[in-house]
PDB file of C-alpha atoms in Angstrom:
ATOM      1  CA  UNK A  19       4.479 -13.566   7.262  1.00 94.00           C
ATOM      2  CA  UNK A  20       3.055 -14.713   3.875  1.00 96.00           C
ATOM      3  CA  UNK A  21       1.259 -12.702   1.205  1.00 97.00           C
ATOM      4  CA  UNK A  22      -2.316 -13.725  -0.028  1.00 98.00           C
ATOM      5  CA  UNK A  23      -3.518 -12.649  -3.487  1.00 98.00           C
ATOM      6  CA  UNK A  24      -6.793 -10.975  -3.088  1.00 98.00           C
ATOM      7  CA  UNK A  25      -9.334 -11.413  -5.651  1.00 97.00           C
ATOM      8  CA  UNK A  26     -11.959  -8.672  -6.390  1.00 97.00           C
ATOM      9  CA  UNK A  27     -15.083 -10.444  -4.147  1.00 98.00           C
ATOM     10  CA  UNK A  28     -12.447  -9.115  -1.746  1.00 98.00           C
ATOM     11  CA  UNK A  29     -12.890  -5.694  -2.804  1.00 98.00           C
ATOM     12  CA  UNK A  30     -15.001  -4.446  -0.072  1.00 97.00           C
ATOM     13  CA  UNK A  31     -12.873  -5.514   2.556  1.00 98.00           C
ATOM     14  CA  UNK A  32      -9.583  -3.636   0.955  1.00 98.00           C
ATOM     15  CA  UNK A  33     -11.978  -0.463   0.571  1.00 98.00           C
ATOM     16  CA  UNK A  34     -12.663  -0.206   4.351  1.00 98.00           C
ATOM     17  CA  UNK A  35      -8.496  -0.544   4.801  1.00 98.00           C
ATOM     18  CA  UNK A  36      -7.492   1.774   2.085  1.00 97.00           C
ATOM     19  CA  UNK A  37     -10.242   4.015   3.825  1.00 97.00           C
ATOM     20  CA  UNK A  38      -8.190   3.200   7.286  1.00 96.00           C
ATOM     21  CA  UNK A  39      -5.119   3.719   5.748  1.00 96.00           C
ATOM     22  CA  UNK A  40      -6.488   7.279   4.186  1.00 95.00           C
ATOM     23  CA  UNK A  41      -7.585   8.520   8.022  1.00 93.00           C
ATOM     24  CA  UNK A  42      -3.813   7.206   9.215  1.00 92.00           C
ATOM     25  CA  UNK A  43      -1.827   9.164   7.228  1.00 90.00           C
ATOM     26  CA  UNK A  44      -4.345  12.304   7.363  1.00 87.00           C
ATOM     27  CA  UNK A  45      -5.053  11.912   3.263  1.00 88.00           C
ATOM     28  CA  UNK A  46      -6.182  15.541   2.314  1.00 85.00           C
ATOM     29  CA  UNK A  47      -8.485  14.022   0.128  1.00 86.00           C
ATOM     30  CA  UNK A  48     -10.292  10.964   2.033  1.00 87.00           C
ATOM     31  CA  UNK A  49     -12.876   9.376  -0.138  1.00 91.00           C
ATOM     32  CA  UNK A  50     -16.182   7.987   1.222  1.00 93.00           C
ATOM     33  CA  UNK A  51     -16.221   4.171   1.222  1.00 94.00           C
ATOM     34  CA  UNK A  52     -19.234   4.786  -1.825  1.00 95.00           C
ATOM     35  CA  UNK A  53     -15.666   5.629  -3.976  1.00 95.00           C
ATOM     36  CA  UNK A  54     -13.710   3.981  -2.684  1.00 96.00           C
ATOM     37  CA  UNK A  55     -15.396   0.322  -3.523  1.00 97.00           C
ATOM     38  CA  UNK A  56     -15.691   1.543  -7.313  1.00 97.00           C
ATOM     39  CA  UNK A  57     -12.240   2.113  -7.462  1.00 97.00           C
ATOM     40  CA  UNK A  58     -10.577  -0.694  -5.186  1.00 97.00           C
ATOM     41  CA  UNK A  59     -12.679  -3.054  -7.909  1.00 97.00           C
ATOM     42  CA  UNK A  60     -11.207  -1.105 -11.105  1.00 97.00           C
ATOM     43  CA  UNK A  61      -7.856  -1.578  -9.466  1.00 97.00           C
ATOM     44  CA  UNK A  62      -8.495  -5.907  -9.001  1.00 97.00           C
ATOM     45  CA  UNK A  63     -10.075  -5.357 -12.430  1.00 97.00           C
ATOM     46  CA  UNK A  64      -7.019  -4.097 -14.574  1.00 95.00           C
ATOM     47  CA  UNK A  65      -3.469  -3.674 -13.898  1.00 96.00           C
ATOM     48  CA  UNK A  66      -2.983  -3.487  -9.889  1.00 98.00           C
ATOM     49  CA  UNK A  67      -2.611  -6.653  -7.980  1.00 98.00           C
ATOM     50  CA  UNK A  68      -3.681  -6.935  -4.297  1.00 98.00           C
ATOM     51  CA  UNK A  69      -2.333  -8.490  -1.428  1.00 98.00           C
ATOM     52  CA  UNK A  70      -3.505  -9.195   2.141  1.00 98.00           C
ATOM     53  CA  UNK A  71      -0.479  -9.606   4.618  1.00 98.00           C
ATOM     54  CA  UNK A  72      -0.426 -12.123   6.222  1.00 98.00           C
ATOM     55  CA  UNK A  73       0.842 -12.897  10.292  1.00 97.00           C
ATOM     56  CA  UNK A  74       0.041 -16.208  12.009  1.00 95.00           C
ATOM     57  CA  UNK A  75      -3.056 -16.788  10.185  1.00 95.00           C
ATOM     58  CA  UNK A  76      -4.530 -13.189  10.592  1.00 97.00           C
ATOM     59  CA  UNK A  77      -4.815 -10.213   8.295  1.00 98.00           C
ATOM     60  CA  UNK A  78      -2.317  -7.668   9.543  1.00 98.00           C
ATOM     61  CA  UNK A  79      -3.023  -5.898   6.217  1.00 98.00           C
ATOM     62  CA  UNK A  80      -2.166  -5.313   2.313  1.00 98.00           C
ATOM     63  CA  UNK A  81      -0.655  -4.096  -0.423  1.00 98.00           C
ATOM     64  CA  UNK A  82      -1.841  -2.952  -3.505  1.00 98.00           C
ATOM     65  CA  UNK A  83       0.922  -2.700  -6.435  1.00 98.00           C
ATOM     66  CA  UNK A  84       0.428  -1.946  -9.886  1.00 98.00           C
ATOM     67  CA  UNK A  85       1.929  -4.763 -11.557  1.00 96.00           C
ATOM     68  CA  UNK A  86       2.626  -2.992 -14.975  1.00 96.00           C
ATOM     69  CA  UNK A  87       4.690  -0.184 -14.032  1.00 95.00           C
ATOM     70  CA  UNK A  88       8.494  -0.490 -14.522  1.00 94.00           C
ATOM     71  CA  UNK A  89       9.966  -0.086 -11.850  1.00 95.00           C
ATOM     72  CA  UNK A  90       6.752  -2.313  -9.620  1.00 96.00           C
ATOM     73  CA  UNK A  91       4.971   0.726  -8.217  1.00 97.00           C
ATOM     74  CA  UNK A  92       3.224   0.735  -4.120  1.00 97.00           C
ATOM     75  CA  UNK A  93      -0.107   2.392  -4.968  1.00 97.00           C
ATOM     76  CA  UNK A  94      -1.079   1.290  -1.289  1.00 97.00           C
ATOM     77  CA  UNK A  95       0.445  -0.032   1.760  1.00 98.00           C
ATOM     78  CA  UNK A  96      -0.841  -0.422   4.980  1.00 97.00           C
ATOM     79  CA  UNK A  97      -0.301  -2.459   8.118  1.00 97.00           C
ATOM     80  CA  UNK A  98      -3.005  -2.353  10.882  1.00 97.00           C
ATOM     81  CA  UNK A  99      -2.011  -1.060  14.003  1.00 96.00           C
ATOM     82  CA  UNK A 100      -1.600  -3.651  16.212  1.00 96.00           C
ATOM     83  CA  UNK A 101       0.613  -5.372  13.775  1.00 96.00           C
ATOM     84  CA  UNK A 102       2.905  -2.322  13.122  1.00 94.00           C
ATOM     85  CA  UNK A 103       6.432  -2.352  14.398  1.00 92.00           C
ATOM     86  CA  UNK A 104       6.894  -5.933  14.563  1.00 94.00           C
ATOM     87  CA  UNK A 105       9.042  -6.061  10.984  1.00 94.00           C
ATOM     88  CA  UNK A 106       6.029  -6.930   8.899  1.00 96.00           C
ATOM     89  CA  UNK A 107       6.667  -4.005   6.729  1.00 95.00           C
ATOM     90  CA  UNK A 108      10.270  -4.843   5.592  1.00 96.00           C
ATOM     91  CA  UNK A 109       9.282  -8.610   5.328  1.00 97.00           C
ATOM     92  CA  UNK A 110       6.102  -8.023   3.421  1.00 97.00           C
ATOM     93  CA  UNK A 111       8.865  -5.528   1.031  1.00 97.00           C
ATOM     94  CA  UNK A 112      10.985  -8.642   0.776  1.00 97.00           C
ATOM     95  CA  UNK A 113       8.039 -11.024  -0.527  1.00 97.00           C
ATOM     96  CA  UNK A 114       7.123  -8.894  -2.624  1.00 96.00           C
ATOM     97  CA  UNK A 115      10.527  -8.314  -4.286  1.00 96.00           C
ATOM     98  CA  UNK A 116      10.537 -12.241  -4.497  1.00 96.00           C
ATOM     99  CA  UNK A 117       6.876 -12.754  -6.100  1.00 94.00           C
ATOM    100  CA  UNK A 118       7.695 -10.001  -8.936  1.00 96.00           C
ATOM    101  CA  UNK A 119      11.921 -11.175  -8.973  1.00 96.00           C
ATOM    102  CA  UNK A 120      13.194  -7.145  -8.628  1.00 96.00           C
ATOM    103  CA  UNK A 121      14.649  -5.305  -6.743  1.00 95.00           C
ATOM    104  CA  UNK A 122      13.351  -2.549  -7.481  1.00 95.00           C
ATOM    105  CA  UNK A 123      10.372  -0.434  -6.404  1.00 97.00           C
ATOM    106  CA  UNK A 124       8.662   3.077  -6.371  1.00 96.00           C
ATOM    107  CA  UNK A 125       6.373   4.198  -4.080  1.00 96.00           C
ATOM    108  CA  UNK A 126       5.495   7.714  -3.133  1.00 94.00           C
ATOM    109  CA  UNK A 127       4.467   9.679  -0.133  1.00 93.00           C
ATOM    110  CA  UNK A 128       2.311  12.353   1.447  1.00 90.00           C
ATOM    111  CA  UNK A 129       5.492  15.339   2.631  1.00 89.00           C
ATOM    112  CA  UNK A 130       3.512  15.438   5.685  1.00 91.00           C
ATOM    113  CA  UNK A 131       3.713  11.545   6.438  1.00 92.00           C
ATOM    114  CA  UNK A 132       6.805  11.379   8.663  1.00 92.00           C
ATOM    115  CA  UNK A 133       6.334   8.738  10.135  1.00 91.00           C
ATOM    116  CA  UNK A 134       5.655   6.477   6.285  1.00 92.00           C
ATOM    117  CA  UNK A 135       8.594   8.594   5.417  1.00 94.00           C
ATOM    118  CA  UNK A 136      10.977   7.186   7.956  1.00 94.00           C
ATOM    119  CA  UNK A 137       9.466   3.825   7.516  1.00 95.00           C
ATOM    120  CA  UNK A 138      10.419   3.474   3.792  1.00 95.00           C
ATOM    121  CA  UNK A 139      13.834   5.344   4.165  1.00 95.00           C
ATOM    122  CA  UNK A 140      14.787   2.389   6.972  1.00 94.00           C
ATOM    123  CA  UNK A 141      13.559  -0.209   4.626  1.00 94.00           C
ATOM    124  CA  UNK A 142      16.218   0.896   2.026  1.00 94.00           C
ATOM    125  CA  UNK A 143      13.950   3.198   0.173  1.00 95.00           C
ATOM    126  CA  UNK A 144      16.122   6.573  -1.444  1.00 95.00           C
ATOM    127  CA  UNK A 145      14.558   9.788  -2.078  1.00 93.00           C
ATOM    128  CA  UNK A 146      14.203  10.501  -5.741  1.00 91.00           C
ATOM    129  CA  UNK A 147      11.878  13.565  -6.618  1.00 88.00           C
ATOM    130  CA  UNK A 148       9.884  16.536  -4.938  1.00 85.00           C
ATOM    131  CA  UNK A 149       5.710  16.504  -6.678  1.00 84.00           C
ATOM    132  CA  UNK A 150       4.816  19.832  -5.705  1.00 84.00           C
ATOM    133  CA  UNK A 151       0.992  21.128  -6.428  1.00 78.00           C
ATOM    134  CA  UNK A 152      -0.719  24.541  -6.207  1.00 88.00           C
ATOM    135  CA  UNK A 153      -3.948  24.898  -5.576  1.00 81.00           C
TER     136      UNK A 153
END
């Protein structure tokens, strides 16, 4: 597993994932891809790095982080299916910890995401705050 720094001609491409990654966790508000480029390119274009993850050669997926925040904050993480549950996740965390030296991270997630949930609470991850909205 290695991480490889996207640039923004690779916008596009991390569009149609974070688009992926929207319809996996059941987003409540899923983007079309017409947004979503705009916005994956602002993010390359300021302060969010991207990264593609990287298994024997092959995009498994990325990460997008935004590389200002203190503590490092996940915007965006996703691994593609057939790559899941293989210990990318918590390796790709681990790289990542290494290219920024911290240990520390945020990241949040959707309440109704068990499944992320339980991912980032094995990989070490502790509970921290309730965001509650009304609409």
């Amino acid at each position: 597993m290695e991480l490889l720094k996207a640039t923004l001609e690779d916008a596009e491409e991390l569009a149609r994932l974070n688009l992926e990654l929207m319809t996996a966790e059941d987003y409540d508000k899923k983007l079309p891809l017409e947004e979503l480029l705009p916005r994956m390119s602002s993010f390359l274009q300021t302060e969010y790095d991207a990264f593609y993850i990287m298994s024997e050669g092959e995009k498994a997926g990325y990460i997008l982080i935004k590389k200002t925040a203190k503590p490092l904050y996940i915007r965006q993480f996703y691994i593609l299916p057939e790559f899941q549950r293989k210990g990318l996740g918590r390796k790709t965390i681990k790289a990542l910890q290494e290219q920024y030296n911290t240990k520390t991270l945020d990241v949040e997630v959707m309440a109704w995401n068990e499944i992320g949930f339980n991912f980032w609470k094995k990989a070490g991850f502790k509970l921290r705050c309730y965001s509650m909205r009304l609409n």
